[in-house]
CSV table of C-alpha atoms in Angstrom, one decimal:
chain,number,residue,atom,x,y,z
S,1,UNK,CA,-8.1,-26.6,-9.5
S,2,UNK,CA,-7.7,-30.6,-9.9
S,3,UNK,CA,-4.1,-30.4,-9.1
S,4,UNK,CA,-4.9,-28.3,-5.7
S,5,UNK,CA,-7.7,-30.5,-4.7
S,6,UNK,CA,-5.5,-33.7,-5.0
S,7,UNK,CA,-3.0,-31.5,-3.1
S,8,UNK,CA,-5.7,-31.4,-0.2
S,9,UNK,CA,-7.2,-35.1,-1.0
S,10,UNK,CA,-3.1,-36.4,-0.3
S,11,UNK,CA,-2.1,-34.4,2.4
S,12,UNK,CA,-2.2,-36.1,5.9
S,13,UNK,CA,-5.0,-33.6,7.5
S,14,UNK,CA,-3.4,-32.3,10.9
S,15,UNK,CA,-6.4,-29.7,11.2
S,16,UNK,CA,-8.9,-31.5,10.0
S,17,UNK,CA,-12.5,-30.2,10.6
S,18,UNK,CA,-10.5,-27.3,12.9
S,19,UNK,CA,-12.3,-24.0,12.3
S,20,UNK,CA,-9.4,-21.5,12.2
S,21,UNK,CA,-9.6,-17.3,11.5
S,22,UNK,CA,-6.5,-16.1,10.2
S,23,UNK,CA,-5.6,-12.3,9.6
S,24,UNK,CA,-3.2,-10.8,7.3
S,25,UNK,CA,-2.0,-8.0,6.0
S,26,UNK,CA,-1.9,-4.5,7.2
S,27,UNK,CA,-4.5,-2.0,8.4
S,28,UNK,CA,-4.9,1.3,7.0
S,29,UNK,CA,-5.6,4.1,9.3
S,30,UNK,CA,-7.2,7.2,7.4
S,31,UNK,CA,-6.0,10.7,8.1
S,32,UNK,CA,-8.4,11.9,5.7
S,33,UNK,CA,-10.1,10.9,2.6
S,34,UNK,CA,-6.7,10.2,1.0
S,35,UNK,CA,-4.1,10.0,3.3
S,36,UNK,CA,-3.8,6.9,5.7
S,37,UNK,CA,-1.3,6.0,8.0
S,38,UNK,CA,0.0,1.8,7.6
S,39,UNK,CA,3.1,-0.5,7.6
S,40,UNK,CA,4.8,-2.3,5.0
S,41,UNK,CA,3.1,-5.7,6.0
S,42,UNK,CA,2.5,-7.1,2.5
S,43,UNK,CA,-0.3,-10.2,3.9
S,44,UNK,CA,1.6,-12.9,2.3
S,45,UNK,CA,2.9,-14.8,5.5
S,46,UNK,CA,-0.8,-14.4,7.1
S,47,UNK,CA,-2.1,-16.0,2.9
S,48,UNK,CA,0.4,-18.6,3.3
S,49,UNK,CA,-0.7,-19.9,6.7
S,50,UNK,CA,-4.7,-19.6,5.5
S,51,UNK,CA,-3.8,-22.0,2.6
S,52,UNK,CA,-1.5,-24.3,4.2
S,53,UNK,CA,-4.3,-24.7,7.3
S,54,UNK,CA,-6.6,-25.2,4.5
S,55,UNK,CA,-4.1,-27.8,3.0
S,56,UNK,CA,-4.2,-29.3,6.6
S,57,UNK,CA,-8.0,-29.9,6.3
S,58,UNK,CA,-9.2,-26.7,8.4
S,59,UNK,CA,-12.4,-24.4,7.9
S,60,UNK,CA,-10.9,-21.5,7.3
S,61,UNK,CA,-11.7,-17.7,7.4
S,62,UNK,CA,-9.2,-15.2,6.3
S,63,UNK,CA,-9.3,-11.4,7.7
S,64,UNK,CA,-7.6,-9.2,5.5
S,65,UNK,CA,-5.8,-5.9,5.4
S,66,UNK,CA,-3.9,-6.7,2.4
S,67,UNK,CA,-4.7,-6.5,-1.9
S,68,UNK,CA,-3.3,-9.5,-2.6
S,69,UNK,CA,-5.8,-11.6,-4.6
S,70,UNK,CA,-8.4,-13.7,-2.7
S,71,UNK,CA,-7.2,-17.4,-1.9
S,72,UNK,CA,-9.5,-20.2,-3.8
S,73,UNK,CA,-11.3,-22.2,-1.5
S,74,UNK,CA,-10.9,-19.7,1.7
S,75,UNK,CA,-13.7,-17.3,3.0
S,76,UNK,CA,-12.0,-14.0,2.5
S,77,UNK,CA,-13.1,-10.7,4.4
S,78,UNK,CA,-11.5,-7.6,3.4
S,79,UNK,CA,-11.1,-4.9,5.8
S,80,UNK,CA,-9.3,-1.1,6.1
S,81,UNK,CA,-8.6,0.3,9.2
S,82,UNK,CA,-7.9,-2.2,13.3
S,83,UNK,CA,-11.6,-1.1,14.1
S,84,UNK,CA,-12.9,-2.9,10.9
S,85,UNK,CA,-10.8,-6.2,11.6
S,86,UNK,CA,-11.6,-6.3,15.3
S,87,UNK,CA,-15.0,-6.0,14.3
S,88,UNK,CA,-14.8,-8.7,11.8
S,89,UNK,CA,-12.3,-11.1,14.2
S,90,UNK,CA,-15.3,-10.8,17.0
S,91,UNK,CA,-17.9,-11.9,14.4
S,92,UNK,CA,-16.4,-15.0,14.2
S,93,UNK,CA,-14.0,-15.6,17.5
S,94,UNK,CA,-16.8,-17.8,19.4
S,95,UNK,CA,-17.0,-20.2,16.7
S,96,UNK,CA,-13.3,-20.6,16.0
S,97,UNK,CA,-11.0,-23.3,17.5
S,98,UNK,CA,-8.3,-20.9,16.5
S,99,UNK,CA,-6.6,-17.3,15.6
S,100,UNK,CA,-3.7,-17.5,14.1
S,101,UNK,CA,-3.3,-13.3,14.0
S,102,UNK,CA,-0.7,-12.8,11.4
S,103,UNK,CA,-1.9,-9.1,10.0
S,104,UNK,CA,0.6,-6.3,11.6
S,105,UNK,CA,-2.5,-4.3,13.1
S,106,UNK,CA,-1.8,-0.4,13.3
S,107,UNK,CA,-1.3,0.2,17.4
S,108,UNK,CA,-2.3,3.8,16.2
S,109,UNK,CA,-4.7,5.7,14.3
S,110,UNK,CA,-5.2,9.6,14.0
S,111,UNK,CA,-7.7,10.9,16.6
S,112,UNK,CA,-10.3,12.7,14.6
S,113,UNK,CA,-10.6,12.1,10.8
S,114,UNK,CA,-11.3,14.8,8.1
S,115,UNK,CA,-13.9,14.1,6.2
S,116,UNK,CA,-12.1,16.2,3.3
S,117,UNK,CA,-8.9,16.3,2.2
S,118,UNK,CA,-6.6,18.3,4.4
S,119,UNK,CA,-5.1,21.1,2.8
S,120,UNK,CA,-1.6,21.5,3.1
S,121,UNK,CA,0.2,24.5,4.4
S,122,UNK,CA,3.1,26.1,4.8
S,123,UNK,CA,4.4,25.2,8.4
S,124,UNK,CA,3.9,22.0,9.9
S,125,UNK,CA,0.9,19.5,10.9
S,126,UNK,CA,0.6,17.9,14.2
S,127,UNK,CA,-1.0,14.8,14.4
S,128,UNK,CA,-2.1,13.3,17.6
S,129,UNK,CA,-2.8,10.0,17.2
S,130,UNK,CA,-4.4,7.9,20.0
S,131,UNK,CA,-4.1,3.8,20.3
S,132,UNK,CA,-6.3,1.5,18.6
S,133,UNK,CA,-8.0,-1.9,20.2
S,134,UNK,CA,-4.9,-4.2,20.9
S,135,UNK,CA,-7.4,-7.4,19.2
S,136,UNK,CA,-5.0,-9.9,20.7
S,137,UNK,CA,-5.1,-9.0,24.0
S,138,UNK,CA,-9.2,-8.7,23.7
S,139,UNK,CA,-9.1,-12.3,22.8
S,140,UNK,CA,-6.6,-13.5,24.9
S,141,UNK,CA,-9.2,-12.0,27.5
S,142,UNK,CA,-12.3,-13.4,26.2
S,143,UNK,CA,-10.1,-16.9,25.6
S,144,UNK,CA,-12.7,-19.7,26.5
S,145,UNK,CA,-11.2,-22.9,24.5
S,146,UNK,CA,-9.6,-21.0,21.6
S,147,UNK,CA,-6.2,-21.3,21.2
S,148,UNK,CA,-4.4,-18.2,20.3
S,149,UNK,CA,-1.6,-17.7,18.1
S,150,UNK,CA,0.3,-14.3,18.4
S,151,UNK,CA,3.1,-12.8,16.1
S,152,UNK,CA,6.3,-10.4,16.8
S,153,UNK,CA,8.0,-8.6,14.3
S,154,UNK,CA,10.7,-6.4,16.1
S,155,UNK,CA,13.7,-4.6,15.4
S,156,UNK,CA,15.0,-4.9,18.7
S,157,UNK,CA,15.2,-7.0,21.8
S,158,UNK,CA,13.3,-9.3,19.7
S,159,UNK,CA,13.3,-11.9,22.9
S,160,UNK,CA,12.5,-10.3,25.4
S,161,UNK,CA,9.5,-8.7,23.1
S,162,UNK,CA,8.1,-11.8,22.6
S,163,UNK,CA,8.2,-13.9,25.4
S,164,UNK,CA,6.6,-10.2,27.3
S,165,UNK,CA,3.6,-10.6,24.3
S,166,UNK,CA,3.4,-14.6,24.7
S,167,UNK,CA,2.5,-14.1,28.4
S,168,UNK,CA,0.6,-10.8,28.6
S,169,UNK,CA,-1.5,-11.8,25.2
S,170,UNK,CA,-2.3,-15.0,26.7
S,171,UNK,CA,-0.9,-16.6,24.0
S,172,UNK,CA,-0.6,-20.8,23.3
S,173,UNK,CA,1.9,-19.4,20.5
S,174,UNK,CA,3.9,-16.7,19.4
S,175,UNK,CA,5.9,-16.2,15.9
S,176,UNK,CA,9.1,-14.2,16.5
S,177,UNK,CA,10.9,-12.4,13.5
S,178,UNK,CA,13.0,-9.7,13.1
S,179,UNK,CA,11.0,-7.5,11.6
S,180,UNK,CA,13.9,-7.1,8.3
S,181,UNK,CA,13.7,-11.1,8.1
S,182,UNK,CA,9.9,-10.9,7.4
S,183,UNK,CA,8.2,-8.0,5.7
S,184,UNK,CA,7.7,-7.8,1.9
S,185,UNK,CA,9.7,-10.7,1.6
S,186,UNK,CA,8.8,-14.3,0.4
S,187,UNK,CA,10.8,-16.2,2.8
S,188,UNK,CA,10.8,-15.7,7.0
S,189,UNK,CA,13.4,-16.6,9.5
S,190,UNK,CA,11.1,-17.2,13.0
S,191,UNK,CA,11.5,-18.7,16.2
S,192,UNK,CA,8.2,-20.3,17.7
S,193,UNK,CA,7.6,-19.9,21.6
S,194,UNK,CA,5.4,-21.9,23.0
S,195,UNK,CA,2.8,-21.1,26.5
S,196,UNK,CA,4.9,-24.0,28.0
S,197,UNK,CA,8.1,-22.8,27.9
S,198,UNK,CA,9.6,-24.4,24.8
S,199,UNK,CA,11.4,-22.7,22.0
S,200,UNK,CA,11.9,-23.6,18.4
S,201,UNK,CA,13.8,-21.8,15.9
S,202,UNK,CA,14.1,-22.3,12.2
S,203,UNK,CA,16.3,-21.1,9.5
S,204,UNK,CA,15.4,-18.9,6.6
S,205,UNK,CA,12.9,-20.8,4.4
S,206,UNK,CA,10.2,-19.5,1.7
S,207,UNK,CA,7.1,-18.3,3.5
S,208,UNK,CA,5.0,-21.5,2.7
S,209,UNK,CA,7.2,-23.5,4.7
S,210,UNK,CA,6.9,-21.5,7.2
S,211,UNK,CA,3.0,-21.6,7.2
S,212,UNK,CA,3.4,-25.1,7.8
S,213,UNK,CA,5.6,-25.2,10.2
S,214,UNK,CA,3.1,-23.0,12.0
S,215,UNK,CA,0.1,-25.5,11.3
S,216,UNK,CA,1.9,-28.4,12.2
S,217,UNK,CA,2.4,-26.7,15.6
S,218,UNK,CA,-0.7,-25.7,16.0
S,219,UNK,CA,-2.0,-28.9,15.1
S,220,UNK,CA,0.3,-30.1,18.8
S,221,UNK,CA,-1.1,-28.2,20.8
S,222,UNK,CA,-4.8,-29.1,19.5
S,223,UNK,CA,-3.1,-32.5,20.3
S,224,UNK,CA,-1.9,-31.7,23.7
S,225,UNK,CA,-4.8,-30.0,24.7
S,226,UNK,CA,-7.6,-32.5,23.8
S,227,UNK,CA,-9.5,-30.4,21.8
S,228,UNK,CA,-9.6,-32.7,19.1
H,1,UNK,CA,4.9,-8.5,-27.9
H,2,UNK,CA,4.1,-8.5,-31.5
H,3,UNK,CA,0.7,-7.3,-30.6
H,4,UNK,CA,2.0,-4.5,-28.8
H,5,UNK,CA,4.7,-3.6,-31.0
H,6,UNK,CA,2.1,-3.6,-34.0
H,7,UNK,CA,0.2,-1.4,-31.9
H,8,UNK,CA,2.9,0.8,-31.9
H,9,UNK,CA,3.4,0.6,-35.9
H,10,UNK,CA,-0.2,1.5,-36.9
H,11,UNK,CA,-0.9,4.2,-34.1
H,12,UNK,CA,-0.1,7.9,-35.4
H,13,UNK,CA,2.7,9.1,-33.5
H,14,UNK,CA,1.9,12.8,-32.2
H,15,UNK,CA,4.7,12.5,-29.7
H,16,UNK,CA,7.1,10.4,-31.7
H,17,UNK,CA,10.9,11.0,-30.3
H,18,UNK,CA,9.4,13.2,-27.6
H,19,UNK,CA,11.1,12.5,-24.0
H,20,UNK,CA,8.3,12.2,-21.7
H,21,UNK,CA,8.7,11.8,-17.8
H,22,UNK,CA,5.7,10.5,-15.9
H,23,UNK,CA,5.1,10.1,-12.1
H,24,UNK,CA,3.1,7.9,-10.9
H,25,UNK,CA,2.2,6.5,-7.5
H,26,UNK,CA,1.9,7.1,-3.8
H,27,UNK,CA,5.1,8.0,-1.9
H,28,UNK,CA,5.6,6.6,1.4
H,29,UNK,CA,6.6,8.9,4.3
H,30,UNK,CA,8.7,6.4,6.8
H,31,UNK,CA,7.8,7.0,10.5
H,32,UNK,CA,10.3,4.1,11.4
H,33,UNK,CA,11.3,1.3,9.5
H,34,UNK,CA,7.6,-0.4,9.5
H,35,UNK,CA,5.3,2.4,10.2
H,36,UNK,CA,4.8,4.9,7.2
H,37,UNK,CA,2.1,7.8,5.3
H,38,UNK,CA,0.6,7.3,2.4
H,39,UNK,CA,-2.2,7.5,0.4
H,40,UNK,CA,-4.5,6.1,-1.9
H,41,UNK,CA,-3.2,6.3,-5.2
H,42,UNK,CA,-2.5,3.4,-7.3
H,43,UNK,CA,-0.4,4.0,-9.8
H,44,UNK,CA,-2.5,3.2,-12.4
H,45,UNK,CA,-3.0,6.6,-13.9
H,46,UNK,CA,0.4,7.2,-14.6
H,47,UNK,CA,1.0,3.5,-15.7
H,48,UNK,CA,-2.1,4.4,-18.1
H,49,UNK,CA,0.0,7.5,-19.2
H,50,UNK,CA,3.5,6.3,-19.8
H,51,UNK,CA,1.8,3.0,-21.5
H,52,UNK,CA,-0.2,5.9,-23.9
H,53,UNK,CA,2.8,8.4,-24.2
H,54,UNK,CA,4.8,5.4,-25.8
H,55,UNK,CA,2.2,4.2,-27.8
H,56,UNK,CA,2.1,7.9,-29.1
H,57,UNK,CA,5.9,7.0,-30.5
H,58,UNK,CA,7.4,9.3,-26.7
H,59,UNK,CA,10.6,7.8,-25.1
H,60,UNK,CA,9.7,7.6,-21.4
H,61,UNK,CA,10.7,7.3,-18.0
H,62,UNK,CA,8.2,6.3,-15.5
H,63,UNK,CA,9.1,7.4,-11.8
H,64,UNK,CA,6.9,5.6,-9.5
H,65,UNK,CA,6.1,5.0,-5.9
H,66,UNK,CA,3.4,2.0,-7.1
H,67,UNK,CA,4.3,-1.1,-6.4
H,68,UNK,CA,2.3,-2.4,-10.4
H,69,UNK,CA,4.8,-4.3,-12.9
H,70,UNK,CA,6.9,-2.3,-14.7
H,71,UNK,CA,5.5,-2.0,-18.0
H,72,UNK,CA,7.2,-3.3,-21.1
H,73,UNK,CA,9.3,-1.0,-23.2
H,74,UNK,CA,9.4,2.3,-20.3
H,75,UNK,CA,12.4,2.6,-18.5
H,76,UNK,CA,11.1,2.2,-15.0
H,77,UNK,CA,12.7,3.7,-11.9
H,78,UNK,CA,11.1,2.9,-8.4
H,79,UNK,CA,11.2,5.1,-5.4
H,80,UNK,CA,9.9,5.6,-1.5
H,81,UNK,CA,9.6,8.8,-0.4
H,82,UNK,CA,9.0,12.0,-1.4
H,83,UNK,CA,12.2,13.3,-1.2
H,84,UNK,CA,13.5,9.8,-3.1
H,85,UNK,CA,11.4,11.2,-6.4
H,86,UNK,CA,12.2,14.7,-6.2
H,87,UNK,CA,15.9,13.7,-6.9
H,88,UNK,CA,14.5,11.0,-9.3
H,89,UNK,CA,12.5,13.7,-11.3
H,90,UNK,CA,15.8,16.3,-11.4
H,91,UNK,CA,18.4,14.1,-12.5
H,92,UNK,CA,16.2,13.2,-15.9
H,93,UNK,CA,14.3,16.9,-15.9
H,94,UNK,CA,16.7,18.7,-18.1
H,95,UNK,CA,16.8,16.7,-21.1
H,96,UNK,CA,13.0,16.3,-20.8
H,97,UNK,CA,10.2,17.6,-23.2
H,98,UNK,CA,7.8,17.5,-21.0
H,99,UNK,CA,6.8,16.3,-17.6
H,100,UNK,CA,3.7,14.2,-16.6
H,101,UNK,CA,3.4,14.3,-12.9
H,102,UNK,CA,0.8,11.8,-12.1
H,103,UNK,CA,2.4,10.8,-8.7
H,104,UNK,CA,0.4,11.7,-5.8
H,105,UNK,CA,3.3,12.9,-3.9
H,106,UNK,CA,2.8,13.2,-0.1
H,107,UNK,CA,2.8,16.8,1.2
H,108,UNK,CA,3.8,16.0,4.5
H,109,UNK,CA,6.7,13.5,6.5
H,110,UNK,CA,7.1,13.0,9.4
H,111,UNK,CA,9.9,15.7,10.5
H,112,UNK,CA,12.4,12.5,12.5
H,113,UNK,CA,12.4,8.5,11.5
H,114,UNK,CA,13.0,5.9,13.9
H,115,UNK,CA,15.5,4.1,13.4
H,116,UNK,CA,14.0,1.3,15.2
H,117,UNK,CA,10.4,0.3,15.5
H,118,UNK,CA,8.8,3.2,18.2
H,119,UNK,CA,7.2,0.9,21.3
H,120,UNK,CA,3.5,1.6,21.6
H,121,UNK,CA,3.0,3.3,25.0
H,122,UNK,CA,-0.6,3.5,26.7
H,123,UNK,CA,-0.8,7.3,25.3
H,124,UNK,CA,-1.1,9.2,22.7
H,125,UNK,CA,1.6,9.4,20.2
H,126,UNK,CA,2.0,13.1,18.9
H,127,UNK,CA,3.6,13.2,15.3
H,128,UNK,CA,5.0,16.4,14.1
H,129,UNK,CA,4.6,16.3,10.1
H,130,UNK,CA,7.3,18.5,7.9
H,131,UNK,CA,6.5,19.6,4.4
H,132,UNK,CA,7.8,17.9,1.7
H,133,UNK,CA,9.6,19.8,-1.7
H,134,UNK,CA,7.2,20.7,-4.0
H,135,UNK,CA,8.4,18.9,-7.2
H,136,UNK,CA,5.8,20.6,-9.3
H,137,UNK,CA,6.5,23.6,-8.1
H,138,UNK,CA,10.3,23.4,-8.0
H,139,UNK,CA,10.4,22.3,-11.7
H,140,UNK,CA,8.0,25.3,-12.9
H,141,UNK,CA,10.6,27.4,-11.2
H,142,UNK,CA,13.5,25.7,-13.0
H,143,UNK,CA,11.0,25.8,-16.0
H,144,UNK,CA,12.8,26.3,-19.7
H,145,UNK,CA,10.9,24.7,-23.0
H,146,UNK,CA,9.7,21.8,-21.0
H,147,UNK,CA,6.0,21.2,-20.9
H,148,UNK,CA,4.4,20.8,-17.5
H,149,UNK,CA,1.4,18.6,-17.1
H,150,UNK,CA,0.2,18.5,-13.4
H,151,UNK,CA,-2.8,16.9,-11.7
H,152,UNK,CA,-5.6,17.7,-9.1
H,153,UNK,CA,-7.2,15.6,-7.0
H,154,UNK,CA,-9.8,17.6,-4.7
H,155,UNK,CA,-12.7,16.3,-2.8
H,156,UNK,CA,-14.1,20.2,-2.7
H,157,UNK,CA,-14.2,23.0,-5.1
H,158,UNK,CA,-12.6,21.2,-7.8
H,159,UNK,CA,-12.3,24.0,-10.5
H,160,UNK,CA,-11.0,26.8,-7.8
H,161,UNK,CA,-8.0,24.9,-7.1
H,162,UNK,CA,-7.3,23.6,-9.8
H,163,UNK,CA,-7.3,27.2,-11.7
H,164,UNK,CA,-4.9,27.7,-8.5
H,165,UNK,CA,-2.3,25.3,-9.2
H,166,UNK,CA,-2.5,26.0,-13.0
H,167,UNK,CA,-1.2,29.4,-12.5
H,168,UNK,CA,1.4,28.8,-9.2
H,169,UNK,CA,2.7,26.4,-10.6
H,170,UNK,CA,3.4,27.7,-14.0
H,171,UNK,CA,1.9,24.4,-15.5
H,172,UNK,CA,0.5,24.2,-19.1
H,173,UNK,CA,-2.1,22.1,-18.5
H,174,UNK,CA,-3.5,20.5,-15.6
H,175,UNK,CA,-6.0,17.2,-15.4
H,176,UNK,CA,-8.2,17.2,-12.6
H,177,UNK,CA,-10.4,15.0,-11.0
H,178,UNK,CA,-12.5,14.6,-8.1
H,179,UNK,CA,-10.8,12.4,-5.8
H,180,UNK,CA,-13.4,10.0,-5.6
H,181,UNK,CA,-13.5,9.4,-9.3
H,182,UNK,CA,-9.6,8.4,-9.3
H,183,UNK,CA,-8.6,7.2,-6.8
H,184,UNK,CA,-7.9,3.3,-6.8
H,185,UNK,CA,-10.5,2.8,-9.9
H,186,UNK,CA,-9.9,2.4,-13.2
H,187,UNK,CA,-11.8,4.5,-14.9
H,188,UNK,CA,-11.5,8.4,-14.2
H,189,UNK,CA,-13.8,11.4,-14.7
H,190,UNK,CA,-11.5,13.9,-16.1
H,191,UNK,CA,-11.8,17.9,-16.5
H,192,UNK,CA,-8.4,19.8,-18.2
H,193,UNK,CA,-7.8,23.2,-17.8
H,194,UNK,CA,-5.3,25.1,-20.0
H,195,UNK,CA,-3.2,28.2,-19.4
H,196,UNK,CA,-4.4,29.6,-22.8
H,197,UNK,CA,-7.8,29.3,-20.3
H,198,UNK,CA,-9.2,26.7,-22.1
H,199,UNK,CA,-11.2,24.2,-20.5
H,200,UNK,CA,-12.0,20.5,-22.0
H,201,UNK,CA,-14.6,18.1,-19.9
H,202,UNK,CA,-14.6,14.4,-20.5
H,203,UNK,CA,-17.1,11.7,-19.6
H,204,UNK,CA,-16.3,9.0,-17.3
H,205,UNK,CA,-14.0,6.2,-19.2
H,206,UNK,CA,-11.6,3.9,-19.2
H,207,UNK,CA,-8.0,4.9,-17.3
H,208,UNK,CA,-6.3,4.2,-21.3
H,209,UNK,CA,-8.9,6.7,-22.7
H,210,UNK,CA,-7.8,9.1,-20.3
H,211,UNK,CA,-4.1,8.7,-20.5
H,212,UNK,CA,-4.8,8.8,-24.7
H,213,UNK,CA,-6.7,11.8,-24.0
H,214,UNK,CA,-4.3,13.5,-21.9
H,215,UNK,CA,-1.7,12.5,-24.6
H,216,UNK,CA,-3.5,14.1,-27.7
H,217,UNK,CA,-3.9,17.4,-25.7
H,218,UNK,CA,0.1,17.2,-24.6
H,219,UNK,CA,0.7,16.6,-28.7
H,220,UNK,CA,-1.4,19.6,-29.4
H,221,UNK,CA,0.6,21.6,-26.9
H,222,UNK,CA,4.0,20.7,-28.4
H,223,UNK,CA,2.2,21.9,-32.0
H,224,UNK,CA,1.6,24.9,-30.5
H,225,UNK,CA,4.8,25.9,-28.7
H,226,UNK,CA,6.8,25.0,-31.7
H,227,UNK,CA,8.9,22.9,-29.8
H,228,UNK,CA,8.4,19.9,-32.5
């Protein structure tokens, strides 16, 4: 813990005072009592980027989806299913500077959910599923002086898919990856696109550089923007 | 290590030489190559298991869809799907003593993966769901000296299906629970049901307690089949 503070205490503090929400991790979407539909989002690039803003001096709160173990010195919600974060993300979106929204939010959920366990069958099981809140583009709607940071984790057209989600998200930021560079791993290859056009890509590095690379852009556009 | 090894020394060994295969773990049914099915389990049941069939002096394999350290001494295999552990579970079945089939297995997959991430569209999303093999089943067909342990998590009339699987499934014993009790905790609330028609509640305890439990009544099985 002494080691980590003095990490803090010598750090040049880009974010200082900055009251930043961060989600991670993946939703889980119950079919029943048991069963849930989710993604292989494992939360550690949305933990990285909670402790390195913390690192950069910012208040942070991190919404997660994930079981990793709670970050020391970070206001840590868990949550299960999109409804639960977008719940929690609107609790405190008003307050916050900024969202970084790093958790790969199901776009689905089943449309009714058994209360107990479905018992299986011999033929088949149809399941309709029906499309959850998209929280990003909620906030990019309610955006007053928030600024918003957005990620994309494609297999394809990865692009195109982005600089589409930068624009209709409302987005000051968005996080490209292909979506085999990032998941479960500990490292990330991205490419950052910025609201005003410009484009920077990295190479592979572990995903605590990344987080920081992230900050230090965010910390930019706080510049830019004067909301300092 | 030495603690555990002398752990090993001074603990009788009712399943000494014994080869034991446990399953443990969800599987995850891929939808495309982020989006999956799963459910709830944790693993740490058949962790508990394998950790107690050693302890009782039983070579083991652990099969697991968990994502929990591999624990020291068990030959560990990991697997995805369904399908994945099925041909996991054959290729060690034959030369086995008995199987432990902890694993809560999904019943259903989706009947086509993606290939590449499906684009959320303003609709629904329909998802036909196939049935998966029935490894318990399939290896009480296939059945010769091995002993079959199998496992029932219900969140309604408990002792009904359990007696259910007991018999369809031509296991010799059968450990249920309620789902609730299990799932995700570590402590479970055990009832085992015998095809001599025995029946043996437990209190709530410990996951270890459990396994140990589960464990004596395997050893008292082998006594009885001759098969020592």
């Amino acid at each position: 813990e002494i080691v980590r503070e003095a990490d803090v205490y010598f750090t040049p503090s880009p974010l200082k005072g900055k009251k930043i929400l961060v989600t991670a991790g993946p939703t889980k979407e119950a079919l029943d009592p048991i069963r849930f539909l989710s993604n292989h989002s494992s939360g550690k690039m949305g933990y990285a980027i909670a402790e390195a803003a913390r690192r950069a001096g910012a208040i942070v709160t991190l919404v997660t989806g994930a079981s990793l173990e709670s970050p020391s010195g970070i206001k840590t919600v868990h949550v299960r299913s999109a409804r639960d974060m977008y719940d929690e993300v609107l609790k405190h979106y008003e307050e916050a500077d900024a969202v970084i929204k790093a958790a790969a939010v199901a776009d689905y959920r089943p449309e009714t959910i058994s209360s107990s366990k479905i018992k299986k069958t011999d033929g088949q099981l149809t399941v309709t599923m029906v499309r959850n809140p998209d929280i990003l583009l909620e906030l990019g709607k309610m955006k007053k002086n928030q600024l918003l940071v957005g990620f994309a984790a494609e297999t394809d057209h990865l692009e195109e898919n982005a600089l589409k989600k930068l624009e209709k998200k409302h987005l000051d930021l968005l996080v490209a990856n292909h979506a085999s560079d990032g998941f479960g791993n500990d490292t990330n290859k991205i490419t950052l696109y910025f609201s005003s056009g410009k484009k920077q890509a990295f190479e592979r590095m572990p995903k605590k550089r990344v987080a920081e690379k992230i900050c230090d852009a965010l910390a930019g556009l706080f510049e830019m923007s004067g909301n300092e």
